[in-house]
Coordinates of C-alpha atoms in Angstrom, one line a residue:
M200 CA 73.2 165.3 89.9
S201 CA 73.6 162.0 91.3
G202 CA 77.2 163.0 93.2
R203 CA 77.5 159.5 92.3
D204 CA 80.8 159.1 90.4
D205 CA 81.0 156.9 87.4
S206 CA 83.4 154.6 87.8
T207 CA 80.5 153.1 90.3
A208 CA 78.2 151.9 87.8
G209 CA 77.1 148.5 88.4
V210 CA 78.8 148.4 91.9
G211 CA 76.3 147.8 94.7
T212 CA 76.0 149.4 98.4
Q213 CA 76.3 146.0 99.5
G214 CA 79.6 143.7 100.8
T215 CA 78.1 140.5 100.1
L216 CA 75.4 138.9 98.8
S217 CA 72.2 137.8 100.1
A218 CA 71.7 133.6 100.2
G219 CA 68.7 134.1 97.6
A220 CA 71.3 136.0 95.5
H221 CA 74.1 133.5 95.9
D222 CA 71.6 130.7 94.3
L223 CA 70.5 132.4 91.3
Y224 CA 73.9 132.9 90.0
L225 CA 74.6 128.9 91.0
A226 CA 71.6 128.4 88.9
V227 CA 72.9 130.9 85.8
I228 CA 75.7 129.0 86.0
R229 CA 74.8 125.4 85.4
T230 CA 72.0 126.9 82.9
H231 CA 75.8 127.4 80.7
G232 CA 76.4 130.8 82.3
R233 CA 72.7 132.9 80.6
I234 CA 69.3 133.0 81.6
A235 CA 66.8 135.4 79.5
R236 CA 65.1 137.4 81.9
K237 CA 62.0 136.4 81.3
E238 CA 62.8 132.8 83.0
V239 CA 63.7 134.5 86.6
A240 CA 60.6 133.9 88.7
E241 CA 59.1 137.3 89.8
S242 CA 59.9 135.9 93.9
E243 CA 63.8 136.3 92.6
Y244 CA 63.5 139.4 91.3
S245 CA 65.6 141.8 93.9
Y246 CA 67.9 138.9 94.0
L247 CA 68.1 139.4 90.3
S248 CA 68.8 142.7 91.3
E249 CA 71.3 142.5 93.3
L250 CA 73.8 140.2 91.2
L251 CA 72.8 143.6 88.4
D252 CA 74.0 145.7 90.9
I253 CA 77.3 144.4 91.9
G254 CA 78.1 143.1 88.2
L255 CA 77.8 139.5 88.7
L256 CA 75.2 139.2 86.1
V257 CA 75.6 141.1 82.6
P258 CA 73.4 141.9 80.1
D259 CA 74.5 140.2 76.3
T260 CA 75.6 142.9 74.3
D261 CA 74.1 140.7 71.5
D262 CA 70.4 141.1 73.3
P263 CA 69.8 142.7 76.2
H264 CA 67.0 140.4 77.6
V265 CA 69.4 137.5 78.1
L266 CA 72.0 137.5 81.2
L267 CA 75.4 136.0 80.8
A268 CA 77.6 135.5 84.7
A269 CA 80.8 137.0 84.8
D270 CA 83.6 136.0 86.2
P271 CA 83.9 136.4 89.7
Q272 CA 87.1 136.2 90.7
Q273 CA 87.9 139.5 88.3
L274 CA 84.9 141.1 89.5
S275 CA 86.2 141.1 93.3
S276 CA 89.5 142.6 92.7
G277 CA 88.0 145.2 90.0
L278 CA 85.4 145.9 93.2
S279 CA 87.9 145.6 96.3
A280 CA 89.9 148.6 94.8
T281 CA 87.9 150.3 93.4
W282 CA 85.8 150.7 97.4
Q283 CA 89.6 150.9 98.7
R284 CA 89.3 154.2 96.8
Q285 CA 86.0 155.3 98.1
A286 CA 86.9 154.0 101.3
L287 CA 89.9 156.2 101.2
E288 CA 88.4 159.7 100.0
L289 CA 85.3 159.4 102.6
L290 CA 88.1 159.6 105.2
A291 CA 89.7 161.9 103.4
R292 CA 86.7 164.1 103.4
A293 CA 85.6 163.1 107.3
I294 CA 89.2 164.2 108.3
A295 CA 88.8 167.7 105.9
I296 CA 85.1 168.4 107.4
P297 CA 85.4 170.4 111.1
G298 CA 88.3 172.6 108.9
D299 CA 85.5 173.2 106.2
L300 CA 82.6 174.7 108.4
Q301 CA 84.9 176.0 111.1
G302 CA 84.2 179.5 109.5
L303 CA 80.9 179.1 109.0
A304 CA 80.6 177.7 113.3
D305 CA 82.1 180.9 114.3
A306 CA 80.2 182.7 112.1
F307 CA 77.1 181.1 113.3
H308 CA 78.0 181.0 117.1
N309 CA 79.8 184.5 117.2
P310 CA 78.0 187.0 114.8
D311 CA 79.2 190.3 113.9
A312 CA 77.8 193.3 114.6
T313 CA 76.0 193.2 111.6
G314 CA 73.5 190.7 112.3
G315 CA 72.7 192.9 115.4
T316 CA 73.7 192.9 119.1
V317 CA 71.0 190.9 120.5
E318 CA 70.0 187.1 119.0
Y319 CA 66.7 186.0 120.3
V320 CA 67.1 182.2 119.7
R321 CA 63.6 180.0 119.9
G322 CA 63.3 176.5 121.6
K323 CA 65.1 174.9 124.4
A324 CA 67.4 172.2 122.2
I325 CA 68.8 175.4 120.3
I326 CA 69.6 177.6 123.3
N327 CA 71.1 174.8 125.3
Q328 CA 73.3 174.0 122.7
R329 CA 74.3 177.5 122.2
I330 CA 74.8 178.3 126.0
N331 CA 77.3 174.8 125.9
H332 CA 79.5 175.9 122.9
A333 CA 79.7 179.7 124.4
V334 CA 80.6 177.6 127.9
A335 CA 83.4 175.4 126.2
S336 CA 85.0 178.0 124.3
A337 CA 85.1 179.8 127.2
K338 CA 89.0 181.5 127.5
E339 CA 89.2 183.1 131.2
E340 CA 85.4 183.3 132.9
V341 CA 81.8 182.0 133.4
L342 CA 78.8 183.4 135.7
A343 CA 75.7 182.0 135.9
A344 CA 72.5 182.3 138.2
Q345 CA 70.4 179.4 138.1
P346 CA 67.4 180.7 140.1
G347 CA 65.1 177.5 140.6
G348 CA 64.9 174.4 142.5
P349 CA 67.7 171.5 142.4
R350 CA 68.8 170.1 138.6
P351 CA 67.3 166.4 137.6
P352 CA 70.4 163.7 139.1
E353 CA 71.1 162.8 135.6
V354 CA 71.8 166.5 134.0
L355 CA 74.2 167.1 137.4
S356 CA 76.2 163.8 136.2
Q357 CA 76.1 164.4 132.0
T358 CA 77.8 168.0 133.1
L359 CA 80.4 167.5 136.2
A360 CA 83.2 166.1 133.5
E361 CA 82.6 169.1 131.1
D362 CA 82.6 171.5 134.3
L363 CA 85.8 170.0 136.0
E364 CA 87.9 170.2 132.6
D365 CA 87.1 173.8 132.5
L366 CA 88.2 174.2 135.3
R367 CA 91.2 172.6 135.8
R368 CA 92.1 174.3 132.3
G369 CA 92.4 177.4 134.7
I370 CA 88.7 178.9 133.9
S371 CA 87.1 181.1 137.0
A372 CA 83.5 179.7 137.6
R373 CA 80.8 181.1 140.0
T374 CA 77.2 179.6 140.2
I375 CA 74.6 181.5 142.9
Y376 CA 71.7 178.4 143.2
H377 CA 68.0 178.8 145.2
P378 CA 68.7 178.1 149.0
S379 CA 66.8 174.9 147.9
T380 CA 70.1 172.6 146.4
R381 CA 72.1 172.9 150.2
Y382 CA 69.1 170.1 150.7
H383 CA 69.3 167.8 147.4
A384 CA 72.2 165.4 148.0
P385 CA 73.4 164.8 144.3
T386 CA 73.5 169.3 144.2
R387 CA 75.7 169.0 147.4
D388 CA 77.7 166.6 146.1
Y389 CA 78.5 168.2 142.4
V390 CA 79.1 171.5 144.1
A391 CA 81.8 169.7 146.8
T392 CA 83.5 168.0 144.0
L393 CA 83.7 171.5 141.7
T394 CA 84.7 173.4 144.7
E395 CA 87.6 171.5 145.1
A396 CA 88.0 171.9 142.0
G397 CA 88.3 175.6 142.3
G398 CA 84.8 176.6 141.6
R399 CA 83.1 178.6 143.4
F400 CA 79.2 179.0 145.1
R401 CA 77.0 180.8 146.8
T402 CA 72.9 181.0 147.1
L403 CA 70.6 183.7 147.7
D404 CA 66.8 183.3 148.6
E405 CA 65.6 186.2 147.3
P406 CA 63.4 186.5 143.6
Y407 CA 66.8 186.5 141.0
T408 CA 66.9 186.5 137.3
R409 CA 68.7 183.3 135.5
L410 CA 71.5 184.6 133.5
I411 CA 75.1 183.3 132.4
I412 CA 77.7 185.5 130.9
V413 CA 80.5 184.0 129.1
D414 CA 84.0 186.1 129.1
R415 CA 82.0 189.6 129.8
A416 CA 81.5 188.9 126.1
L417 CA 78.4 187.3 125.7
A418 CA 75.0 187.4 128.2
V419 CA 72.1 185.1 127.1
I420 CA 69.4 185.8 129.6
P421 CA 65.8 184.0 128.9
V422 CA 62.7 185.8 127.0
A423 CA 59.6 183.9 127.9
E424 CA 59.0 182.3 131.2
D425 CA 58.8 178.8 130.0
L426 CA 62.7 179.8 128.9
N427 CA 62.0 178.1 125.0
L428 CA 62.9 181.9 124.2
A429 CA 66.6 183.1 125.3
A430 CA 68.4 186.6 123.9
F431 CA 71.9 186.3 123.3
I432 CA 73.6 189.6 124.1
H433 CA 76.9 190.5 123.0
D434 CA 76.5 194.2 123.1
P435 CA 79.6 195.3 125.9
A436 CA 77.6 197.6 127.5
V437 CA 74.7 195.7 127.9
I438 CA 77.2 192.7 129.5
H439 CA 78.7 195.2 132.0
F440 CA 75.5 196.1 132.9
L441 CA 74.2 192.3 133.7
T442 CA 77.8 191.7 134.9
H443 CA 78.2 194.7 137.4
E444 CA 74.5 195.5 138.1
V445 CA 73.1 192.1 137.9
F446 CA 75.3 189.3 138.8
E447 CA 77.8 191.1 141.0
R448 CA 74.9 192.4 143.4
N449 CA 72.5 189.0 143.6
W450 CA 76.6 187.3 144.7
N451 CA 77.2 189.4 147.2
R452 CA 73.9 188.9 148.9
G453 CA 74.5 185.5 148.3
L454 CA 75.9 182.7 151.1
D455 CA 78.8 180.7 150.4
F456 CA 77.7 177.0 149.3
S457 CA 80.6 174.0 148.9
G458 CA 78.3 171.5 148.8
G459 CA 78.6 170.6 153.1
R460 CA 75.6 169.3 155.0
T461 CA 75.2 172.2 157.1
V462 CA 72.9 174.7 156.3
P463 CA 73.4 177.8 157.9
Q464 CA 70.9 179.0 159.9
Q465 CA 69.5 182.8 157.9
V466 CA 68.5 180.0 155.3
V467 CA 66.9 177.5 157.7
S468 CA 65.6 180.5 159.2
R469 CA 64.3 182.7 156.3
M470 CA 63.1 179.2 154.6
R471 CA 60.3 178.0 157.8
Q472 CA 59.5 181.7 157.7
T473 CA 58.5 181.0 153.6
I474 CA 56.8 177.7 154.6
I475 CA 55.4 179.4 157.5
D476 CA 53.7 182.3 155.3
L477 CA 52.3 179.7 152.6
L478 CA 51.0 178.0 155.6
L479 CA 48.8 180.5 156.5
D480 CA 47.7 181.4 152.9
G481 CA 46.3 177.7 153.2
T482 CA 48.7 176.4 150.6
N483 CA 48.7 172.2 150.2
H484 CA 52.4 170.5 151.3
R485 CA 52.7 169.6 147.7
V486 CA 52.8 173.0 146.5
I487 CA 54.6 174.2 149.3
A488 CA 57.7 171.9 148.6
R489 CA 57.6 172.2 144.6
R490 CA 57.5 176.3 145.4
L491 CA 60.4 175.7 147.7
G492 CA 61.9 173.7 145.5
I493 CA 62.6 170.4 148.1
S494 CA 61.2 167.1 148.7
E495 CA 58.4 166.4 150.7
R496 CA 60.4 164.6 152.8
T497 CA 62.0 167.3 153.6
L498 CA 59.5 169.9 153.9
A499 CA 58.1 167.4 157.1
R500 CA 60.9 167.4 158.7
H501 CA 61.0 171.4 158.7
L502 CA 57.3 171.1 159.5
A503 CA 58.5 168.3 162.9
E504 CA 61.1 170.3 164.1
M505 CA 58.8 173.7 164.2
R506 CA 56.1 171.9 165.6
E507 CA 58.7 171.0 168.6
D508 CA 60.1 174.5 168.6
Y509 CA 56.5 176.0 169.2
N510 CA 56.3 172.4 171.6
V511 CA 52.6 172.2 169.9
E512 CA 52.1 168.0 168.4
S513 CA 49.4 168.4 165.6
L514 CA 50.3 170.2 162.6
F515 CA 46.6 172.0 163.1
Q516 CA 48.1 173.0 166.7
L517 CA 51.6 174.2 164.5
G518 CA 48.6 176.0 162.3
Y519 CA 46.8 178.5 164.9
A520 CA 50.3 178.9 166.9
L521 CA 51.8 180.5 164.0
A522 CA 48.4 182.7 163.6
R523 CA 48.9 184.1 166.5
S524 CA 52.1 184.3 166.4
S525 CA 51.6 186.6 162.7
R526 CA 48.6 188.6 165.2
E527 CA 50.9 189.4 167.7
S528 CA 54.2 190.0 165.2
H529 CA 53.8 193.3 166.0
H530 CA 54.6 192.5 169.7
G531 CA 57.0 189.8 169.0
P532 CA 57.3 186.5 168.3
A533 CA 55.5 183.9 170.5
N534 CA 58.1 182.5 171.9
P535 CA 59.0 180.0 170.0
A536 CA 62.8 178.9 170.3
A537 CA 64.9 179.1 167.7
P538 CA 65.4 177.2 165.1
R539 CA 68.3 174.6 165.8
H540 CA 69.2 173.3 162.4
G541 CA 68.3 172.5 158.7

């Protein structure tokens, strides 16, 4: 079926005529309101189609090869009434469509046990869409563990308004970040804003799993390392395990993060120890910065302060001091000054 109503026959899809169709209609009027199809130039075929579609030209009942000009005034009244009716029908459909599809949407986002208690969803765009819908539909709580470095500033900016709205409607939200986010100004601003609204954040410098839990009724975990495949878990027992044995344990080991510029000494020490380990392994600066989720500028600042702590002037001397300190670690450090700040 075409889906078109019979009452729209002869009605064009455009509300106005092109200049060429307008001129062709005037030319027909000048020839006593009649024109044979064969008299129309090939270059005017598209204009002829416009006039036929809208109804300004109609075939003669006695000779279909002859076209007659219709009265524009009468035609406009009929077209106006028809198009207004169609507009009202489209508006009614637009208003009704959310309700008509809500049942299907609920089935898609909240499958029952017959569909399995674990869904595997492929594709980052679909995964993010499903997660965003679940979080937006949360009634009580959202828990998130986000390993890796800071998210791009544009992503933080896009999600800030929605996250604030969730907190304002009473949702409890806790998030675990990597310590490198403490050195990222856009993330600090984001965390400070949400903390003021009631959100809670901590950082954890141990390896942990990416995890999102909504209302303790849905848990999402990655299945593939490239995050292109995720498992959406609806099983209460598994969600209880992930909540208490994974998220809560990690949360309890994390350090509070409210968006301030001051970095806890424990974070600074652990990060610098990681820098030392990577330097001793021969890892270059760019790779170290990428692994830690910090900028090369922040890494350079850490290295400068470490040179001062070890009382050396060059990276070569720092490497030597670090290596000597590593060899003598069972006797204690080579007396470097304690790192002062982050």
